[in-house]
Amino acid sequence: MSGPTYNFAYLDEQTKRMIRRAILKAIAVPGYQVPFASREMPMPYGWGTGGVQVTAAILGPDDVLKVIDQGSDDTTNAVSIRKFFAKTAGVRTTTCTTEATVIQTRHRIPEAPLGEGQVLVYQVPIPEPLRFLEPRETETRRMHALAEYGLIHVKLYEDIARHGHIATTYAYPVQVDGRYVMDPSPTPKFDNPKMNDCAALQLFGAGREKRIYAIPPHTTVVSLDFDDHPFERYRFDAPCALCGATDSYLDEVITDDEGGRMFACSDTDYCEKRRATNRDDAVPGNGPGAPAMDAASR
Amino acid sequence: MTATAAPGFADPVLSAQSVFRAIMDATARPGSIQSIEGVASAPPPLSAGAAAIALTLLDQDTPVWLDACLAAVPECGDWLRFHTGAPIAADASRSAFAFVGSAAQLPQFDTFSLGTPEYPDRSTTLVFQVDGFSVGPPLALSGPGIRGRQVFRAAPLPADFAERLAANRAQFPCGVDVLLVCSNAVAALPRSVHVIAEGG
Amino acid sequence: MYVAVKGGERAIENAHRLLASARRGDTALPELSLEQISGQLTLAVDRVMTEGSLYDRELAALAIKQARGDLVEAIFLLRAFRATLPRFGMTEAIDTANMEIRRRISATFKDLPGGQVLGPTFDYTHRLLDPTLAEGEHSVEPASAAPVDGPMPRVTDLLASDDLIEQSPNADPADPVGDLTRDPLGFPADRDLRLQNLARGDEGFLLALGYSTQRGFGRTHPFAGEIRLGEVEIEIFAEEVGFAVPLGRLTVTECQMINQFKGSATEAPCFTRGYGLAFGHCERKAMAMALVDRALRARELGEEVKAPAQDEEFVLSHSDNVQATGFVEHLKLPHYVDFQSELGLVRRLRAEFQALRSGDTSLAREAAE
């Protein structure tokens, strides 16, 4: 049995062409989900196969790749995907947001503003913003065709009636360039405003659901809301315990079993940069604490 | 198919990636000019730039239509079939890509597939050969991918090109996407682009 | 803890080393060879080839070994490898009427041309654990007989010659067979794509759905017209020589169900078909597939769609175990960014709730701000 050999960036050229054609259509029709013949990848569906296929289709030898999961470069899945591309494409990788030309992300948009030369690739589990209101693809496709988005407004309004607030806190639906309602992937709604008029190209890949969609640079992206209940970001009201940032999205870390907790930037690169440039800024507090579980024992 | 067709990309994998990124950037920033490395061996009147786009995006899954100018020279179709495997489409409305060699012969956009409201992606992409991007009447563009407005020039273009683009936009999300290409650069006018009226 | 500690990379490497060691198990025992897996766990290999969509016993055996016997994981390995293979062309349709038969049974006719051939089957075995197998070195010579002479026509072909069953539509060369690995599945899906989806689908899922139709959720009155197992020739049409050339042989299991008849004022009543096909010997899969195929033809046959097994979006969207396992298991990945968002909202709603209960409306308003 001879060992299999793989192409640059893993995917064969025919697959790349198919994905590339889908990406171009996606950019031409902002927010519309283009069906594509997603391939089985060497990592499980639901673990970033859509993002990985998009990244593999655009990546070149001169690119610098950053991969984050939950804002962090060091989460297990981010490490695994970064290694995959370092191995199959030989590209340079980085944890620095501003240095990267391609950033693949799961569940966050970096805190540092993105620039003209950058591409942000999102991993998407359920690309259809109407899916939990209407499970049938035939129906949701019709609703998008007619721009019939009343149902999603009704859902958001029912939240207000029941809870006094819109109860969607992540994967908060947006409307792109006044036309398609789009799922931003399960990013916290804190990140939604960063999608609007973003200088970088934003590409979304859903491998299992076989959809690619896009937001071109400098495109209007509006979070759905109501005049009497405007969209609002959520952020825990505290500075980062490590860098003191008051403008970043925070992770809550439980430090003991007596209610002890600390809040720290979810974007690890942002936090580290702030600590390196402005050490005096840090708020004294609990350290990160001992890991609750040995990572190797998982 | 002919065994004597001239060669394609020197490095099929990396050249295709580089040309694709130029096309992607062009589409993401309508009206911007992105340089590409053309394919010198392309049989005229197929331009070196159009040939590079063909090698990058076409294969057996993409029926390609050729305008009268390109279809008149059998080497063009032979070269495309040999290097990409793409079937030549007789019917423009069933083509995934349409290569247009002459501005004078650019058919009306509704000759091509515009997609459907349910599947607007099932539309034809036009690859339109031009001489260059420095002359011609200025077109002011706005829309997704454009910060404020973008002035775009290319020549030769049909006299009513701006009206055609506006009509194309009016059918959004259906419509064609246009790639304009010279020997070493590409620009895109995807269906999302707005043409701002003169003085607008 | 998933992050907040550097060194995720080393943790992953160590976990994979541990996996390799656990896979090998006790090194005092001999290691399993691919020949042993392929030769003695044949049905596991057959299932992995079928749902992995790749006919290669050696690679399927390797996948089973690498997956520590987890067949869904093995199917995934094979699929991921398959996705990287270049496509040279499409073979001619296989002809199961000319199968070299190892097993052929019909539940609809007591006897028929070619007869009933039981072949290697668990049917009629008493399911008693066999202690002699535990001791090993157990070899049994099969009984032998002269091969069955003469043709073994398919039962459905016999019925079709009397017009008692609907005709199988002939392939339309202008309408090429779809391939959901090349084009994303859209709805409504034609039968070619449905059958491809079911052939790759999870055996357990199809089994449960097929079973549900027997219990009344989309009843189709099935009879096992015929199940046949054996070897078929595969051929590919070679443009250069102008005719089909043989590529090799496949073992397949085919099940043709004969179902509830249809008919109308303009059309004489006849039985309808349900079809199942699997690589190797996958009889349960082929039967379940045939039941679900027939149930999914509800729309085409003008039947009311009421049951899960008749609902093509439901069935086709959830049949693939590689997709299903990935998405179910992705819940293991960190979700604390989205969870933090939910946590914030729940805390806020609770604060408002408590304030309202304590009757302090000013507090409630404040909490709501």
PDB file of C-alpha atoms in Angstrom, chain A residues 13-212:
ATOM      1  CA  GLU A  13      -7.399  21.446  -7.813  1.00  0.00           C
ATOM      2  CA  GLN A  14     -10.856  20.499  -9.053  1.00  0.00           C
ATOM      3  CA  THR A  15     -12.291  20.910  -5.570  1.00  0.00           C
ATOM      4  CA  LYS A  16     -10.530  24.233  -5.162  1.00  0.00           C
ATOM      5  CA  ARG A  17     -11.968  25.493  -8.447  1.00  0.00           C
ATOM      6  CA  MET A  18     -15.463  24.498  -7.369  1.00  0.00           C
ATOM      7  CA  ILE A  19     -15.029  26.307  -4.041  1.00  0.00           C
ATOM      8  CA  ARG A  20     -13.436  29.325  -5.697  1.00  0.00           C
ATOM      9  CA  ARG A  21     -16.363  29.678  -8.079  1.00  0.00           C
ATOM     10  CA  ALA A  22     -18.733  29.525  -5.098  1.00  0.00           C
ATOM     11  CA  ILE A  23     -16.716  32.199  -3.271  1.00  0.00           C
ATOM     12  CA  LEU A  24     -16.960  34.570  -6.252  1.00  0.00           C
ATOM     13  CA  LYS A  25     -20.741  34.127  -6.421  1.00  0.00           C
ATOM     14  CA  ALA A  26     -20.960  34.647  -2.688  1.00  0.00           C
ATOM     15  CA  ILE A  27     -19.093  37.952  -2.929  1.00  0.00           C
ATOM     16  CA  ALA A  28     -21.248  39.060  -5.877  1.00  0.00           C
ATOM     17  CA  VAL A  29     -24.470  38.404  -3.917  1.00  0.00           C
ATOM     18  CA  PRO A  30     -23.580  39.567  -0.400  1.00  0.00           C
ATOM     19  CA  GLY A  31     -25.249  37.526   2.336  1.00  0.00           C
ATOM     20  CA  TYR A  32     -26.716  34.896  -0.011  1.00  0.00           C
ATOM     21  CA  GLN A  33     -25.781  31.324   0.869  1.00  0.00           C
ATOM     22  CA  VAL A  34     -24.212  29.660  -2.167  1.00  0.00           C
ATOM     23  CA  PRO A  35     -24.574  25.855  -2.159  1.00  0.00           C
ATOM     24  CA  PHE A  36     -21.279  24.063  -2.782  1.00  0.00           C
ATOM     25  CA  ALA A  37     -20.246  20.413  -2.959  1.00  0.00           C
ATOM     26  CA  SER A  38     -18.481  20.353   0.372  1.00  0.00           C
ATOM     27  CA  ARG A  39     -15.958  17.538   0.657  1.00  0.00           C
ATOM     28  CA  GLU A  40     -15.224  15.216   3.520  1.00  0.00           C
ATOM     29  CA  MET A  41     -12.222  16.719   5.211  1.00  0.00           C
ATOM     30  CA  PRO A  42      -9.756  14.962   7.474  1.00  0.00           C
ATOM     31  CA  MET A  43     -11.428  16.615  10.473  1.00  0.00           C
ATOM     32  CA  PRO A  44     -15.024  16.061  11.578  1.00  0.00           C
ATOM     33  CA  TYR A  45     -18.000  17.960  10.197  1.00  0.00           C
ATOM     34  CA  GLY A  46     -18.919  20.612  12.733  1.00  0.00           C
ATOM     35  CA  TRP A  47     -15.274  21.201  13.627  1.00  0.00           C
ATOM     36  CA  GLY A  48     -14.535  23.810  11.013  1.00  0.00           C
ATOM     37  CA  THR A  49     -14.609  21.889   7.727  1.00  0.00           C
ATOM     38  CA  GLY A  50     -16.362  24.766   5.938  1.00  0.00           C
ATOM     39  CA  GLY A  51     -13.833  27.320   7.124  1.00  0.00           C
ATOM     40  CA  VAL A  52     -10.994  24.936   6.338  1.00  0.00           C
ATOM     41  CA  GLN A  53     -12.226  24.393   2.778  1.00  0.00           C
ATOM     42  CA  VAL A  54     -12.564  28.127   2.191  1.00  0.00           C
ATOM     43  CA  THR A  55      -9.125  28.797   3.646  1.00  0.00           C
ATOM     44  CA  ALA A  56      -7.592  25.968   1.601  1.00  0.00           C
ATOM     45  CA  ALA A  57      -9.143  27.381  -1.578  1.00  0.00           C
ATOM     46  CA  ILE A  58      -7.790  30.905  -1.107  1.00  0.00           C
ATOM     47  CA  LEU A  59      -4.470  30.289   0.644  1.00  0.00           C
ATOM     48  CA  GLY A  60      -1.206  30.922  -1.212  1.00  0.00           C
ATOM     49  CA  PRO A  61       2.430  30.481  -0.296  1.00  0.00           C
ATOM     50  CA  ASP A  62       2.822  34.179   0.597  1.00  0.00           C
ATOM     51  CA  ASP A  63      -0.064  34.229   3.046  1.00  0.00           C
ATOM     52  CA  VAL A  64       0.340  34.510   6.786  1.00  0.00           C
ATOM     53  CA  LEU A  65      -2.330  32.525   8.582  1.00  0.00           C
ATOM     54  CA  LYS A  66      -3.879  33.043  11.997  1.00  0.00           C
ATOM     55  CA  VAL A  67      -6.418  30.606  13.429  1.00  0.00           C
ATOM     56  CA  ILE A  68      -8.547  31.397  16.466  1.00  0.00           C
ATOM     57  CA  ASP A  69     -11.282  29.595  18.330  1.00  0.00           C
ATOM     58  CA  GLN A  70     -13.260  31.507  20.968  1.00  0.00           C
ATOM     59  CA  GLY A  71     -10.866  34.392  20.351  1.00  0.00           C
ATOM     60  CA  SER A  72      -7.851  32.372  21.341  1.00  0.00           C
ATOM     61  CA  ASP A  73      -4.963  31.095  19.217  1.00  0.00           C
ATOM     62  CA  ASP A  74      -4.272  28.365  21.717  1.00  0.00           C
ATOM     63  CA  THR A  75      -7.532  26.439  21.936  1.00  0.00           C
ATOM     64  CA  THR A  76      -7.172  22.819  20.895  1.00  0.00           C
ATOM     65  CA  ASN A  77      -9.160  23.123  17.686  1.00  0.00           C
ATOM     66  CA  ALA A  78      -7.339  26.297  16.625  1.00  0.00           C
ATOM     67  CA  VAL A  79      -4.008  24.580  17.225  1.00  0.00           C
ATOM     68  CA  SER A  80      -5.139  21.577  15.239  1.00  0.00           C
ATOM     69  CA  ILE A  81      -6.308  23.601  12.214  1.00  0.00           C
ATOM     70  CA  ARG A  82      -3.204  25.821  12.255  1.00  0.00           C
ATOM     71  CA  LYS A  83      -1.004  22.727  12.250  1.00  0.00           C
ATOM     72  CA  PHE A  84      -2.997  21.279   9.379  1.00  0.00           C
ATOM     73  CA  PHE A  85      -2.214  24.254   7.147  1.00  0.00           C
ATOM     74  CA  ALA A  86       1.352  24.630   8.311  1.00  0.00           C
ATOM     75  CA  LYS A  87       1.807  21.002   7.261  1.00  0.00           C
ATOM     76  CA  THR A  88      -0.186  20.864   4.011  1.00  0.00           C
ATOM     77  CA  ALA A  89       0.530  24.363   2.653  1.00  0.00           C
ATOM     78  CA  GLY A  90       3.758  25.255   4.405  1.00  0.00           C
ATOM     79  CA  VAL A  91       2.423  28.751   5.074  1.00  0.00           C
ATOM     80  CA  ARG A  92       3.742  31.006   7.778  1.00  0.00           C
ATOM     81  CA  THR A  93       1.428  31.165  10.776  1.00  0.00           C
ATOM     82  CA  THR A  94       1.049  33.871  13.355  1.00  0.00           C
ATOM     83  CA  THR A  95      -0.963  34.723  16.422  1.00  0.00           C
ATOM     84  CA  CYS A  96      -0.730  38.447  15.662  1.00  0.00           C
ATOM     85  CA  THR A  97      -3.990  39.801  14.224  1.00  0.00           C
ATOM     86  CA  THR A  98      -2.431  42.689  12.312  1.00  0.00           C
ATOM     87  CA  GLU A  99       0.277  40.507  10.776  1.00  0.00           C
ATOM     88  CA  ALA A 100      -2.095  37.909   9.330  1.00  0.00           C
ATOM     89  CA  THR A 101      -3.398  38.035   5.749  1.00  0.00           C
ATOM     90  CA  VAL A 102      -5.921  35.259   6.345  1.00  0.00           C
ATOM     91  CA  ILE A 103      -7.615  34.718   9.704  1.00  0.00           C
ATOM     92  CA  GLN A 104      -9.786  31.670  10.236  1.00  0.00           C
ATOM     93  CA  THR A 105     -12.088  32.044  13.197  1.00  0.00           C
ATOM     94  CA  ARG A 106     -14.650  30.203  15.221  1.00  0.00           C
ATOM     95  CA  HIS A 107     -17.087  32.282  17.303  1.00  0.00           C
ATOM     96  CA  ARG A 108     -15.188  35.591  17.498  1.00  0.00           C
ATOM     97  CA  ILE A 109     -14.120  38.612  15.495  1.00  0.00           C
ATOM     98  CA  PRO A 110     -10.747  39.924  16.655  1.00  0.00           C
ATOM     99  CA  GLU A 111     -10.817  43.114  18.741  1.00  0.00           C
ATOM    100  CA  ALA A 112      -8.135  44.855  16.629  1.00  0.00           C
ATOM    101  CA  PRO A 113      -9.727  46.477  13.555  1.00  0.00           C
ATOM    102  CA  LEU A 114      -9.108  44.476  10.396  1.00  0.00           C
ATOM    103  CA  GLY A 115      -7.416  46.025   7.377  1.00  0.00           C
ATOM    104  CA  GLU A 116      -7.854  46.159   3.609  1.00  0.00           C
ATOM    105  CA  GLY A 117      -5.452  43.355   2.839  1.00  0.00           C
ATOM    106  CA  GLN A 118      -7.046  40.849   5.184  1.00  0.00           C
ATOM    107  CA  VAL A 119      -9.579  38.059   4.776  1.00  0.00           C
ATOM    108  CA  LEU A 120     -11.573  36.786   7.737  1.00  0.00           C
ATOM    109  CA  VAL A 121     -12.848  33.224   7.278  1.00  0.00           C
ATOM    110  CA  TYR A 122     -15.622  32.144   9.635  1.00  0.00           C
ATOM    111  CA  GLN A 123     -16.460  28.562  10.535  1.00  0.00           C
ATOM    112  CA  VAL A 124     -20.224  28.223  10.424  1.00  0.00           C
ATOM    113  CA  PRO A 125     -22.296  25.400  11.933  1.00  0.00           C
ATOM    114  CA  ILE A 126     -25.830  26.400  10.807  1.00  0.00           C
ATOM    115  CA  PRO A 127     -25.711  29.034   8.061  1.00  0.00           C
ATOM    116  CA  GLU A 128     -29.470  29.486   7.764  1.00  0.00           C
ATOM    117  CA  PRO A 129     -30.700  32.322  10.028  1.00  0.00           C
ATOM    118  CA  LEU A 130     -34.288  31.114   9.563  1.00  0.00           C
ATOM    119  CA  ARG A 131     -33.544  27.444  10.296  1.00  0.00           C
ATOM    120  CA  PHE A 132     -34.840  27.393  13.860  1.00  0.00           C
ATOM    121  CA  LEU A 133     -38.027  29.118  12.779  1.00  0.00           C
ATOM    122  CA  GLU A 134     -38.559  26.956   9.707  1.00  0.00           C
ATOM    123  CA  PRO A 135     -36.622  23.679   9.451  1.00  0.00           C
ATOM    124  CA  ARG A 136     -37.379  23.126   5.762  1.00  0.00           C
ATOM    125  CA  GLU A 137     -34.774  24.205   3.248  1.00  0.00           C
ATOM    126  CA  THR A 138     -37.410  24.526   0.510  1.00  0.00           C
ATOM    127  CA  GLU A 139     -39.329  27.031   2.668  1.00  0.00           C
ATOM    128  CA  THR A 140     -36.372  29.087   3.878  1.00  0.00           C
ATOM    129  CA  ARG A 141     -35.048  29.313   0.328  1.00  0.00           C
ATOM    130  CA  ARG A 142     -38.389  30.716  -0.798  1.00  0.00           C
ATOM    131  CA  MET A 143     -38.392  33.223   2.057  1.00  0.00           C
ATOM    132  CA  HIS A 144     -34.935  34.485   1.051  1.00  0.00           C
ATOM    133  CA  ALA A 145     -36.016  34.687  -2.595  1.00  0.00           C
ATOM    134  CA  LEU A 146     -38.944  36.916  -1.652  1.00  0.00           C
ATOM    135  CA  ALA A 147     -37.000  38.752   1.078  1.00  0.00           C
ATOM    136  CA  GLU A 148     -39.855  37.680   3.322  1.00  0.00           C
ATOM    137  CA  TYR A 149     -38.313  38.181   6.733  1.00  0.00           C
ATOM    138  CA  GLY A 150     -41.397  38.860   8.846  1.00  0.00           C
ATOM    139  CA  LEU A 151     -41.004  35.564  10.708  1.00  0.00           C
ATOM    140  CA  ILE A 152     -37.659  36.458  12.199  1.00  0.00           C
ATOM    141  CA  HIS A 153     -38.945  39.827  13.398  1.00  0.00           C
ATOM    142  CA  VAL A 154     -41.904  38.066  14.987  1.00  0.00           C
ATOM    143  CA  LYS A 155     -39.515  35.722  16.793  1.00  0.00           C
ATOM    144  CA  LEU A 156     -37.411  38.581  18.121  1.00  0.00           C
ATOM    145  CA  TYR A 157     -40.564  40.410  19.179  1.00  0.00           C
ATOM    146  CA  GLU A 158     -41.908  37.370  21.007  1.00  0.00           C
ATOM    147  CA  ASP A 159     -38.697  37.398  23.032  1.00  0.00           C
ATOM    148  CA  ILE A 160     -39.392  40.964  24.047  1.00  0.00           C
ATOM    149  CA  ALA A 161     -42.962  40.095  25.023  1.00  0.00           C
ATOM    150  CA  ARG A 162     -41.833  37.159  27.143  1.00  0.00           C
ATOM    151  CA  HIS A 163     -38.540  38.343  28.613  1.00  0.00           C
ATOM    152  CA  GLY A 164     -38.535  42.078  28.130  1.00  0.00           C
ATOM    153  CA  HIS A 165     -35.457  41.708  25.917  1.00  0.00           C
ATOM    154  CA  ILE A 166     -34.425  40.147  22.650  1.00  0.00           C
ATOM    155  CA  ALA A 167     -33.211  36.795  23.953  1.00  0.00           C
ATOM    156  CA  THR A 168     -30.755  36.114  21.127  1.00  0.00           C
ATOM    157  CA  THR A 169     -27.270  36.658  22.478  1.00  0.00           C
ATOM    158  CA  TYR A 170     -25.092  34.998  19.846  1.00  0.00           C
ATOM    159  CA  ALA A 171     -25.569  34.163  16.167  1.00  0.00           C
ATOM    160  CA  TYR A 172     -27.614  37.350  16.185  1.00  0.00           C
ATOM    161  CA  PRO A 173     -29.113  37.849  12.706  1.00  0.00           C
ATOM    162  CA  VAL A 174     -27.970  40.694  10.486  1.00  0.00           C
ATOM    163  CA  GLN A 175     -29.154  42.157   7.206  1.00  0.00           C
ATOM    164  CA  VAL A 176     -26.486  42.630   4.558  1.00  0.00           C
ATOM    165  CA  ASP A 177     -26.626  45.645   2.224  1.00  0.00           C
ATOM    166  CA  GLY A 178     -30.341  45.947   2.868  1.00  0.00           C
ATOM    167  CA  ARG A 179     -31.179  42.607   1.270  1.00  0.00           C
ATOM    168  CA  TYR A 180     -30.277  39.195   2.669  1.00  0.00           C
ATOM    169  CA  VAL A 181     -30.755  38.311   6.318  1.00  0.00           C
ATOM    170  CA  MET A 182     -27.662  36.399   7.344  1.00  0.00           C
ATOM    171  CA  ASP A 183     -26.386  34.340  10.246  1.00  0.00           C
ATOM    172  CA  PRO A 184     -23.071  35.776  11.439  1.00  0.00           C
ATOM    173  CA  SER A 185     -22.099  32.321  12.856  1.00  0.00           C
ATOM    174  CA  PRO A 186     -22.230  31.874  16.631  1.00  0.00           C
ATOM    175  CA  THR A 187     -20.234  34.992  17.448  1.00  0.00           C
ATOM    176  CA  PRO A 188     -21.491  36.902  20.492  1.00  0.00           C
ATOM    177  CA  LYS A 189     -23.645  39.824  19.460  1.00  0.00           C
ATOM    178  CA  PHE A 190     -20.930  42.018  20.958  1.00  0.00           C
ATOM    179  CA  ASP A 191     -19.038  41.384  17.700  1.00  0.00           C
ATOM    180  CA  ASN A 192     -21.871  42.252  15.304  1.00  0.00           C
ATOM    181  CA  PRO A 193     -21.009  45.955  14.847  1.00  0.00           C
ATOM    182  CA  LYS A 194     -17.503  44.970  13.704  1.00  0.00           C
ATOM    183  CA  MET A 195     -19.005  43.365  10.597  1.00  0.00           C
ATOM    184  CA  ASN A 196     -20.393  46.668   9.374  1.00  0.00           C
ATOM    185  CA  ASP A 197     -18.193  48.640   6.961  1.00  0.00           C
ATOM    186  CA  CYS A 198     -15.329  46.262   7.765  1.00  0.00           C
ATOM    187  CA  ALA A 199     -12.252  46.914   5.631  1.00  0.00           C
ATOM    188  CA  ALA A 200     -11.521  43.200   5.306  1.00  0.00           C
ATOM    189  CA  LEU A 201     -13.319  40.661   3.138  1.00  0.00           C
ATOM    190  CA  GLN A 202     -15.438  38.322   5.289  1.00  0.00           C
ATOM    191  CA  LEU A 203     -16.027  34.777   4.024  1.00  0.00           C
ATOM    192  CA  PHE A 204     -18.229  32.199   5.730  1.00  0.00           C
ATOM    193  CA  GLY A 205     -17.913  28.433   5.222  1.00  0.00           C
ATOM    194  CA  ALA A 206     -20.404  25.834   6.420  1.00  0.00           C
ATOM    195  CA  GLY A 207     -19.026  22.409   5.502  1.00  0.00           C
ATOM    196  CA  ARG A 208     -21.700  20.071   6.791  1.00  0.00           C
ATOM    197  CA  GLU A 209     -24.503  22.288   5.509  1.00  0.00           C
ATOM    198  CA  LYS A 210     -22.583  22.882   2.251  1.00  0.00           C
ATOM    199  CA  ARG A 211     -22.944  26.647   2.043  1.00  0.00           C
ATOM    200  CA  ILE A 212     -20.540  29.539   1.421  1.00  0.00           C
TER     201      ILE A 212
END
